[in-house]
Amino acid sequence: LDSARFRYFLSQELNISVENIQTMVLGGHGDTMVPLLDFTSISGIPLQDLIKKGYTSKSSIDEIVKRTRNGGGEIVSLMKNSSAFFSPACSAIEMLEAYLYNQKKVLPCSAYLNGEYGYKDIFVGVPVIIGRNGVEKIIELELSNETKSQFSKSVVAVEELLEKCKKLLV
């Protein structure tokens, strides 16, 4: 969902088909999510190269990152009395098809971490391979120090939300 939103915003900025943009978002859902700029490419061309060549600017990309992080709230405010449902449904269908048809698709999904990325006993958004056995593998990326720090903050935000939810059950 968040990765699709990020791809869409980039496609609008670059005036390029969303199908040519490869990227993903890690972490929790909300303002601590981590769009992976270092792993974003347009038909194999790194986003950073397009910034250097003047196709867009770092400040424009920073605004897109901000809009991506706040995109859920933007949609809810536009829909007034409802919530977003179309994008989550599309994302769920993509995961379901990967499972049913054993597509071995790499998708960013909330997955149970058991030591991956240095975290245990938590579900958080990471790249996974989905096939007939569900989440068949978690892909651990080499993250920059800045991205690791952002991811850590996102994991902490997920943990804090989880604790709040647990208190509601008591």
CSV table of C-alpha atoms in Angstrom, one decimal:
chain,number,residue,atom,x,y,z
A,1,LEU,CA,0.0,0.0,0.0
A,2,ASP,CA,2.6,2.6,1.1
A,3,SER,CA,5.0,1.5,-1.6
A,4,ALA,CA,2.4,1.8,-4.3
A,5,ARG,CA,1.5,5.3,-3.0
A,6,PHE,CA,5.2,6.2,-3.1
A,7,ARG,CA,5.6,4.9,-6.6
A,8,TYR,CA,2.6,6.8,-7.8
A,9,PHE,CA,3.8,10.1,-6.3
A,10,LEU,CA,7.2,9.6,-8.0
A,11,SER,CA,5.6,8.8,-11.3
A,12,GLN,CA,3.7,12.1,-11.1
A,13,GLU,CA,6.8,14.0,-10.3
A,14,LEU,CA,8.9,12.4,-13.0
A,15,ASN,CA,6.1,12.2,-15.6
A,16,ILE,CA,7.0,8.5,-16.0
A,17,SER,CA,4.8,5.4,-15.9
A,18,VAL,CA,4.4,4.0,-12.4
A,19,GLU,CA,5.2,0.6,-13.9
A,20,ASN,CA,8.7,1.8,-14.6
A,21,ILE,CA,9.4,2.7,-10.9
A,22,GLN,CA,10.9,0.1,-8.6
A,23,THR,CA,10.9,1.1,-4.9
A,24,MET,CA,9.5,0.1,-1.5
A,25,VAL,CA,8.8,1.4,1.9
A,26,LEU,CA,9.9,-0.3,5.2
A,27,GLY,CA,8.7,-0.1,8.7
A,28,GLY,CA,5.4,0.8,10.1
A,29,HIS,CA,2.4,2.4,8.5
A,30,GLY,CA,2.3,6.1,9.1
A,31,ASP,CA,4.7,9.0,9.6
A,32,THR,CA,7.7,6.8,10.6
A,33,MET,CA,7.6,4.7,7.4
A,34,VAL,CA,10.9,4.6,5.5
A,35,PRO,CA,10.8,5.0,1.7
A,36,LEU,CA,14.0,3.4,0.4
A,37,LEU,CA,15.5,6.1,-1.8
A,38,ASP,CA,18.8,4.2,-2.1
A,39,PHE,CA,16.9,1.3,-3.6
A,40,THR,CA,14.6,3.3,-5.9
A,41,SER,CA,15.1,3.1,-9.6
A,42,ILE,CA,13.3,3.9,-12.8
A,43,SER,CA,13.8,1.0,-15.2
A,44,GLY,CA,17.1,0.3,-13.5
A,45,ILE,CA,18.3,3.9,-13.4
A,46,PRO,CA,18.9,4.9,-9.8
A,47,LEU,CA,16.7,7.8,-8.6
A,48,GLN,CA,19.9,9.5,-7.3
A,49,ASP,CA,21.2,9.7,-10.9
A,50,LEU,CA,18.0,11.4,-12.1
A,51,ILE,CA,18.3,13.9,-9.3
A,52,LYS,CA,21.9,14.6,-10.3
A,53,LYS,CA,20.9,15.1,-13.9
A,54,GLY,CA,18.2,17.6,-13.0
A,55,TYR,CA,15.1,15.5,-13.8
A,56,THR,CA,13.9,16.3,-10.3
A,57,SER,CA,15.3,17.8,-7.1
A,58,LYS,CA,16.2,16.5,-3.7
A,59,SER,CA,13.7,18.9,-2.2
A,60,SER,CA,10.9,17.6,-4.5
A,61,ILE,CA,11.8,14.0,-3.5
A,62,ASP,CA,11.8,15.1,0.2
A,63,GLU,CA,8.3,16.4,-0.3
A,64,ILE,CA,7.2,13.2,-1.9
A,65,VAL,CA,8.6,11.2,1.1
A,66,LYS,CA,6.7,13.5,3.4
A,67,ARG,CA,3.5,13.1,1.4
A,68,THR,CA,3.9,9.4,1.3
A,69,ARG,CA,4.2,9.2,5.0
A,70,ASN,CA,1.1,11.3,5.5
A,71,GLY,CA,-0.8,9.9,2.5
A,72,GLY,CA,-3.2,7.8,4.6
A,73,GLY,CA,-4.4,10.9,6.4
A,74,GLU,CA,-4.7,12.8,3.2
A,75,ILE,CA,-7.0,10.1,1.7
A,76,VAL,CA,-9.1,9.9,4.9
A,77,SER,CA,-9.5,13.7,4.9
A,78,LEU,CA,-10.6,13.6,1.2
A,79,MET,CA,-13.1,10.8,1.8
A,80,LYS,CA,-14.6,12.6,4.9
A,81,ASN,CA,-16.7,9.9,6.5
A,82,SER,CA,-14.9,6.9,5.2
A,83,SER,CA,-11.4,5.4,5.2
A,84,ALA,CA,-9.1,4.2,2.5
A,85,PHE,CA,-10.2,0.8,1.2
A,86,PHE,CA,-9.2,0.5,-2.5
A,87,SER,CA,-5.4,0.6,-2.1
A,88,PRO,CA,-5.4,-1.9,0.8
A,89,ALA,CA,-7.6,-4.2,-1.3
A,90,CYS,CA,-5.3,-4.0,-4.3
A,91,SER,CA,-2.3,-4.8,-2.1
A,92,ALA,CA,-4.1,-7.8,-0.5
A,93,ILE,CA,-5.0,-9.1,-4.0
A,94,GLU,CA,-1.4,-8.8,-5.1
A,95,MET,CA,-0.2,-10.8,-2.1
A,96,LEU,CA,-3.0,-13.4,-2.5
A,97,GLU,CA,-2.1,-13.9,-6.2
A,98,ALA,CA,1.6,-14.3,-5.3
A,99,TYR,CA,0.5,-17.0,-2.8
A,100,LEU,CA,-2.1,-18.8,-4.9
A,101,TYR,CA,0.0,-18.8,-8.1
A,102,ASN,CA,3.3,-19.4,-6.4
A,103,GLN,CA,4.7,-16.3,-8.1
A,104,LYS,CA,7.7,-15.9,-5.7
A,105,LYS,CA,7.0,-12.1,-5.8
A,106,VAL,CA,9.2,-9.7,-3.9
A,107,LEU,CA,6.8,-7.4,-2.0
A,108,PRO,CA,7.1,-5.1,1.0
A,109,CYS,CA,4.9,-6.7,3.7
A,110,SER,CA,4.5,-6.7,7.4
A,111,ALA,CA,6.4,-9.9,8.4
A,112,TYR,CA,7.5,-11.5,11.7
A,113,LEU,CA,11.1,-10.7,12.4
A,114,ASN,CA,13.2,-13.3,14.2
A,115,GLY,CA,16.6,-11.6,14.2
A,116,GLU,CA,16.3,-10.1,10.7
A,117,TYR,CA,17.4,-6.5,10.6
A,118,GLY,CA,18.4,-6.9,14.2
A,119,TYR,CA,14.9,-7.2,15.6
A,120,LYS,CA,13.0,-10.1,17.1
A,121,ASP,CA,9.4,-10.9,18.0
A,122,ILE,CA,7.8,-8.1,16.0
A,123,PHE,CA,5.9,-7.7,12.8
A,124,VAL,CA,7.1,-4.9,10.6
A,125,GLY,CA,7.2,-4.0,7.0
A,126,VAL,CA,10.2,-5.5,5.1
A,127,PRO,CA,10.8,-7.0,1.7
A,128,VAL,CA,9.7,-10.6,1.5
A,129,ILE,CA,9.3,-13.3,-1.2
A,130,ILE,CA,5.7,-14.6,-1.3
A,131,GLY,CA,5.0,-18.0,-2.9
A,132,ARG,CA,2.9,-21.1,-2.2
A,133,ASN,CA,4.2,-21.3,1.4
A,134,GLY,CA,3.3,-17.7,2.2
A,135,VAL,CA,6.2,-15.5,3.3
A,136,GLU,CA,9.0,-17.8,2.1
A,137,LYS,CA,11.9,-15.5,2.8
A,138,ILE,CA,12.7,-12.1,4.3
A,139,ILE,CA,15.2,-10.2,2.2
A,140,GLU,CA,17.7,-8.3,4.4
A,141,LEU,CA,19.0,-5.2,2.6
A,142,GLU,CA,22.2,-3.4,3.4
A,143,LEU,CA,20.8,-0.2,4.7
A,144,SER,CA,22.8,3.1,5.0
A,145,ASN,CA,23.3,4.4,8.6
A,146,GLU,CA,20.6,7.0,8.0
A,147,THR,CA,18.1,4.5,6.7
A,148,LYS,CA,18.9,2.1,9.6
A,149,SER,CA,18.2,4.9,12.0
A,150,GLN,CA,14.9,5.8,10.4
A,151,PHE,CA,14.0,2.1,10.4
A,152,SER,CA,14.8,1.8,14.1
A,153,LYS,CA,12.5,4.8,14.8
A,154,SER,CA,9.8,3.1,12.8
A,155,VAL,CA,10.2,-0.2,14.7
A,156,VAL,CA,10.0,1.7,18.0
A,157,ALA,CA,6.8,3.4,16.8
A,158,VAL,CA,5.3,0.0,16.0
A,159,GLU,CA,6.3,-1.3,19.4
A,160,GLU,CA,4.7,1.7,21.1
A,161,LEU,CA,1.5,1.3,19.1
A,162,LEU,CA,1.5,-2.4,20.0
A,163,GLU,CA,1.8,-1.6,23.7
A,164,LYS,CA,-1.1,0.9,23.5
A,165,CYS,CA,-3.2,-1.8,21.8
A,166,LYS,CA,-2.4,-4.3,24.6
A,167,LYS,CA,-3.5,-1.8,27.2
A,168,LEU,CA,-6.9,-1.5,25.4
A,169,LEU,CA,-7.4,-5.3,25.9
A,170,VAL,CA,-6.9,-5.1,29.6
